[in-house]
Amino acid sequence: MRVGIVGLGYVGLPLAVAFAAAGVEVVGVDISAQRVGEINAGDSYIEDVPDAELAAALPRLNATTDYASLADVDAVLICVPTPLTPNREPDLGPLLSSAEAVGKVVRAGQVVVLESTTYPGTTRERVAPLLERGGLRAGVDFNLAFSPERVDPGRTDYTLVNTPKVIGGLTEACGDRAEEVYRVVCNEIVRVATPEAAELTKLLENIFRAVNIALVNELALLTDRMGIDIWEVIDAAATKPYGFMRFEPGPGMGGHCLPVDPFYLSWRARAFDMAPEFTELAGKVNQQMPYHCVAKLQRTLNDRGIAVRGARIALLGVSYKPGVGDVRESPALKIIELLLKLGAEVVYHDPYVPTLKRFELESKPLEQALAGADLVLIVTAHAGIDYDALAADGTCVFDLRGVTHPSVDSQVVRL
Ligand SMILES: NC(=O)c1ccc[n+]([C@@H]2O[C@H](COP(=O)([O-])OP(=O)(O)OC[C@H]3O[C@@H](n4cnc5c(N)ncnc54)[C@H](O)[C@@H]3O)[C@@H](O)[C@H]2O)c1
């Protein structure tokens, strides 16, 4: 079997390496010549793919910017980004241009699978027509399916191999062909009847998280006013052995999935005369969190007789979650923007994010970042820092992640 993977990012590169490690010849296509060069040189830009793993895969993995190389493969898996426009509507630009390019080389007998997160109907209504432009018919001459990616960057207990893979084919035979391909790298396959069911499965998973995070975020706003520690409440609720699932508040949602995917569904729902209120409300509540964090930071400094203007604020962690360098939609960016507008001096420490070009900031070594800080703001709690020790010398710490354990006389404030 030979597999082609289009889009070699957080999703596509680990997938390409997994197939190559399983002995499959892989052609990886990306529009970024720089990324293609890096891959072929064994230089990984994705944390989940160590250089050694990439090097081991290289004899069977060949990256290119040329879609023509896909003509010889048995399966084409599309993993390009599905972002939002500035008006928060689905931006299918990369997806449609990649489908159009695949359409120029697709041949009879191949199976094409879309992995990019998108709204129900995309595979059938938007991708299939582009693939069929050359005269071949989807579900007849070639196979077409949707199979959502469930990778959680930075996670090691659940990987591509042991996370069940959901597949919805355009026809039964399309599903069978896609299943055959994924069986090479995944232990368990879950079949659903249509691409639409598979598309919505992914959105349900992410909206479920967005709604539950919004619920605890809203509670955090309330407990702040009530003077109750939200973390203590969550810890206590989580002792219930059934019927409760732990979600934690924070400075807002980041990454390429949670802040983006719900808008794909709410946009699509409008065509069916529905406004999915839970979904939209979750987005609204979560978007407010960076503003709340900055307001509480202002109060915290105020209590110490310090104005935000001119104060030195040291952010710890700016990526959207621990253990990764991805800053897409990271709430840290909004917080920095708001702090700079208020006239604060912002410094940060994040071993995964060497620079934040947008703000012309560079990550400082921990000691340097903490030196002279009026307030230390824990935004993303990467491993390797003793967060409790930070406040021990009297430094004022505002913890947005519940990783500190404040004592009565400590200088720690939690979200
Ligand atoms: N990152 C995640 O954790 C995650 C998890 C599950 C699902 N997803 C979904 O998977 C999809 C890909 O996400 P990602 O995080 O891997 O994105 P990414 O930005 O990390 O990678 C996408 C890659 O596609 C390339 N690309 C863009 N347009 C292209 C085109 N027309 N032709 C070929 N290559 C092109 C880019 O250069 C980039 O290398 C998205 O739909 C996302 O929602 C992401």
CSV table of N, CA and C in Angstrom, one decimal, residues 349-409:
chain,number,residue,atom,x,y,z
A,349,HIS,N,7.9,33.9,30.0
A,349,HIS,CA,8.8,32.7,30.0
A,349,HIS,C,8.0,31.5,29.4
A,350,ASP,N,8.4,30.9,28.3
A,350,ASP,CA,7.8,29.7,27.8
A,350,ASP,C,8.8,29.0,27.0
A,351,PRO,N,9.3,27.9,27.5
A,351,PRO,CA,10.3,27.2,26.8
A,351,PRO,C,9.9,26.6,25.4
A,352,TYR,N,8.6,26.5,25.2
A,352,TYR,CA,8.1,26.0,23.9
A,352,TYR,C,7.8,27.1,22.9
A,353,VAL,N,7.8,28.4,23.4
A,353,VAL,CA,7.5,29.5,22.4
A,353,VAL,C,8.6,30.5,22.5
A,354,PRO,N,9.7,30.4,21.7
A,354,PRO,CA,10.8,31.3,21.8
A,354,PRO,C,10.5,32.8,21.6
A,355,THR,N,9.6,33.0,20.6
A,355,THR,CA,9.2,34.4,20.3
A,355,THR,C,7.8,34.6,20.1
A,356,LEU,N,7.3,35.8,20.4
A,356,LEU,CA,5.9,36.2,20.0
A,356,LEU,C,6.1,37.4,19.1
A,357,LYS,N,6.2,37.1,17.8
A,357,LYS,CA,6.6,38.2,16.9
A,357,LYS,C,5.6,39.4,16.9
A,358,ARG,N,4.3,39.0,17.0
A,358,ARG,CA,3.2,40.0,17.0
A,358,ARG,C,3.5,41.1,18.1
A,359,PHE,N,4.1,40.7,19.2
A,359,PHE,CA,4.3,41.7,20.3
A,359,PHE,C,5.8,42.1,20.4
A,360,GLU,N,6.6,41.5,19.5
A,360,GLU,CA,8.0,41.7,19.5
A,360,GLU,C,8.6,41.3,20.9
A,361,LEU,N,8.1,40.2,21.4
A,361,LEU,CA,8.6,39.7,22.7
A,361,LEU,C,9.4,38.4,22.5
A,362,GLU,N,10.3,38.2,23.4
A,362,GLU,CA,11.1,36.9,23.4
A,362,GLU,C,11.0,36.3,24.7
A,363,SER,N,10.9,34.9,24.7
A,363,SER,CA,10.8,34.2,26.0
A,363,SER,C,12.1,34.5,26.8
A,364,LYS,N,12.0,34.8,28.1
A,364,LYS,CA,13.2,35.0,28.9
A,364,LYS,C,13.4,33.8,29.8
A,365,PRO,N,14.6,33.5,30.2
A,365,PRO,CA,14.8,32.4,31.1
A,365,PRO,C,14.0,32.7,32.4
A,366,LEU,N,13.6,31.7,33.1
A,366,LEU,CA,12.6,31.9,34.2
A,366,LEU,C,13.1,32.9,35.2
A,367,GLU,N,14.3,32.8,35.6
A,367,GLU,CA,14.9,33.8,36.6
A,367,GLU,C,14.7,35.2,36.2
A,368,GLN,N,15.1,35.4,34.9
A,368,GLN,CA,15.1,36.8,34.4
A,368,GLN,C,13.6,37.3,34.3
A,369,ALA,N,12.7,36.4,33.9
A,369,ALA,CA,11.3,36.8,33.7
A,369,ALA,C,10.8,37.2,35.1
A,370,LEU,N,11.2,36.5,36.1
A,370,LEU,CA,10.6,36.7,37.5
A,370,LEU,C,11.2,37.9,38.1
A,371,ALA,N,12.5,38.2,37.7
A,371,ALA,CA,13.2,39.3,38.4
A,371,ALA,C,12.4,40.6,38.3
A,372,GLY,N,12.1,41.2,39.5
A,372,GLY,CA,11.5,42.5,39.5
A,372,GLY,C,10.0,42.5,39.1
A,373,ALA,N,9.4,41.4,39.0
A,373,ALA,CA,8.0,41.3,38.5
A,373,ALA,C,7.1,41.8,39.7
A,374,ASP,N,6.1,42.7,39.3
A,374,ASP,CA,5.1,43.1,40.3
A,374,ASP,C,4.1,42.0,40.5
A,375,LEU,N,3.9,41.2,39.4
A,375,LEU,CA,2.9,40.1,39.5
A,375,LEU,C,3.4,39.1,38.5
A,376,VAL,N,3.3,37.8,39.0
A,376,VAL,CA,3.6,36.7,38.1
A,376,VAL,C,2.2,36.0,37.7
A,377,LEU,N,2.0,35.9,36.4
A,377,LEU,CA,0.7,35.4,36.0
A,377,LEU,C,0.9,34.0,35.3
A,378,ILE,N,0.3,33.0,36.0
A,378,ILE,CA,0.5,31.7,35.5
A,378,ILE,C,-0.7,31.5,34.4
A,379,VAL,N,-0.3,31.5,33.2
A,379,VAL,CA,-1.4,31.4,32.1
A,379,VAL,C,-1.4,29.9,31.6
A,380,THR,N,-0.3,29.3,31.4
A,380,THR,CA,-0.3,27.9,30.9
A,380,THR,C,0.8,27.2,31.7
A,381,ALA,N,0.4,26.2,32.5
A,381,ALA,CA,1.3,25.6,33.4
A,381,ALA,C,2.1,24.4,32.8
A,382,HIS,N,3.1,24.8,32.1
A,382,HIS,CA,4.0,23.7,31.6
A,382,HIS,C,4.7,23.0,32.8
A,383,ALA,N,5.0,21.7,32.5
A,383,ALA,CA,5.7,21.0,33.6
A,383,ALA,C,7.1,21.5,33.8
A,384,GLY,N,7.6,21.2,35.0
A,384,GLY,CA,9.0,21.6,35.2
A,384,GLY,C,9.2,22.8,36.0
A,385,ILE,N,8.1,23.5,36.5
A,385,ILE,CA,8.3,24.6,37.3
A,385,ILE,C,7.6,24.3,38.7
A,386,ASP,N,8.2,24.7,39.8
A,386,ASP,CA,7.6,24.5,41.1
A,386,ASP,C,6.8,25.8,41.3
A,387,TYR,N,5.5,25.7,41.0
A,387,TYR,CA,4.7,26.9,41.1
A,387,TYR,C,4.4,27.4,42.5
A,388,ASP,N,4.4,26.4,43.4
A,388,ASP,CA,4.2,26.8,44.8
A,388,ASP,C,5.4,27.6,45.3
A,389,ALA,N,6.6,27.2,44.8
A,389,ALA,CA,7.8,27.9,45.3
A,389,ALA,C,7.8,29.3,44.9
A,390,LEU,N,7.2,29.7,43.8
A,390,LEU,CA,7.2,31.0,43.2
A,390,LEU,C,6.8,32.1,44.2
A,391,ALA,N,5.7,31.7,45.0
A,391,ALA,CA,5.2,32.7,45.9
A,391,ALA,C,5.9,32.7,47.2
A,392,ALA,N,6.8,31.8,47.4
A,392,ALA,CA,7.4,31.6,48.8
A,392,ALA,C,8.2,32.8,49.2
A,393,ASP,N,8.8,33.5,48.2
A,393,ASP,CA,9.6,34.7,48.5
A,393,ASP,C,8.8,36.0,48.5
A,394,GLY,N,7.5,35.9,48.6
A,394,GLY,CA,6.6,37.1,48.7
A,394,GLY,C,6.2,37.6,47.4
A,395,THR,N,6.6,37.0,46.3
A,395,THR,CA,6.1,37.5,44.9
A,395,THR,C,4.6,37.3,44.8
A,396,CYS,N,4.0,38.3,44.2
A,396,CYS,CA,2.5,38.2,44.0
A,396,CYS,C,2.2,37.3,42.8
A,397,VAL,N,1.5,36.3,43.0
A,397,VAL,CA,1.2,35.3,41.9
A,397,VAL,C,-0.3,35.2,41.7
A,398,PHE,N,-0.7,35.3,40.4
A,398,PHE,CA,-2.1,35.2,40.0
A,398,PHE,C,-2.1,33.9,39.2
A,399,ASP,N,-2.8,32.9,39.7
A,399,ASP,CA,-2.8,31.6,39.1
A,399,ASP,C,-4.1,31.3,38.3
A,400,LEU,N,-4.0,31.2,37.0
A,400,LEU,CA,-5.2,31.0,36.2
A,400,LEU,C,-5.5,29.5,36.0
A,401,ARG,N,-4.6,28.7,36.5
A,401,ARG,CA,-4.7,27.2,36.2
A,401,ARG,C,-4.9,26.3,37.4
A,402,GLY,N,-5.0,26.9,38.6
A,402,GLY,CA,-5.2,26.1,39.8
A,402,GLY,C,-4.0,25.2,40.1
A,403,VAL,N,-2.8,25.6,39.8
A,403,VAL,CA,-1.7,24.7,40.0
A,403,VAL,C,-0.9,25.1,41.3
A,404,THR,N,-1.4,26.2,42.0
A,404,THR,CA,-0.7,26.5,43.2
A,404,THR,C,-1.6,26.1,44.4
A,405,HIS,N,-1.1,26.1,45.6
A,405,HIS,CA,-1.8,25.7,46.7
A,405,HIS,C,-1.6,26.8,47.8
A,406,PRO,N,-2.4,27.8,47.7
A,406,PRO,CA,-2.2,29.0,48.5
A,406,PRO,C,-2.4,28.7,50.0
A,407,SER,N,-1.5,29.2,50.8
A,407,SER,CA,-1.7,29.1,52.3
A,407,SER,C,-2.3,30.4,52.7
A,408,VAL,N,-2.8,30.5,54.0
A,408,VAL,CA,-3.5,31.7,54.4
A,408,VAL,C,-2.7,33.0,54.2
A,409,ASP,N,-1.4,32.9,54.5
A,409,ASP,CA,-0.6,34.2,54.4
A,409,ASP,C,0.1,34.3,53.1
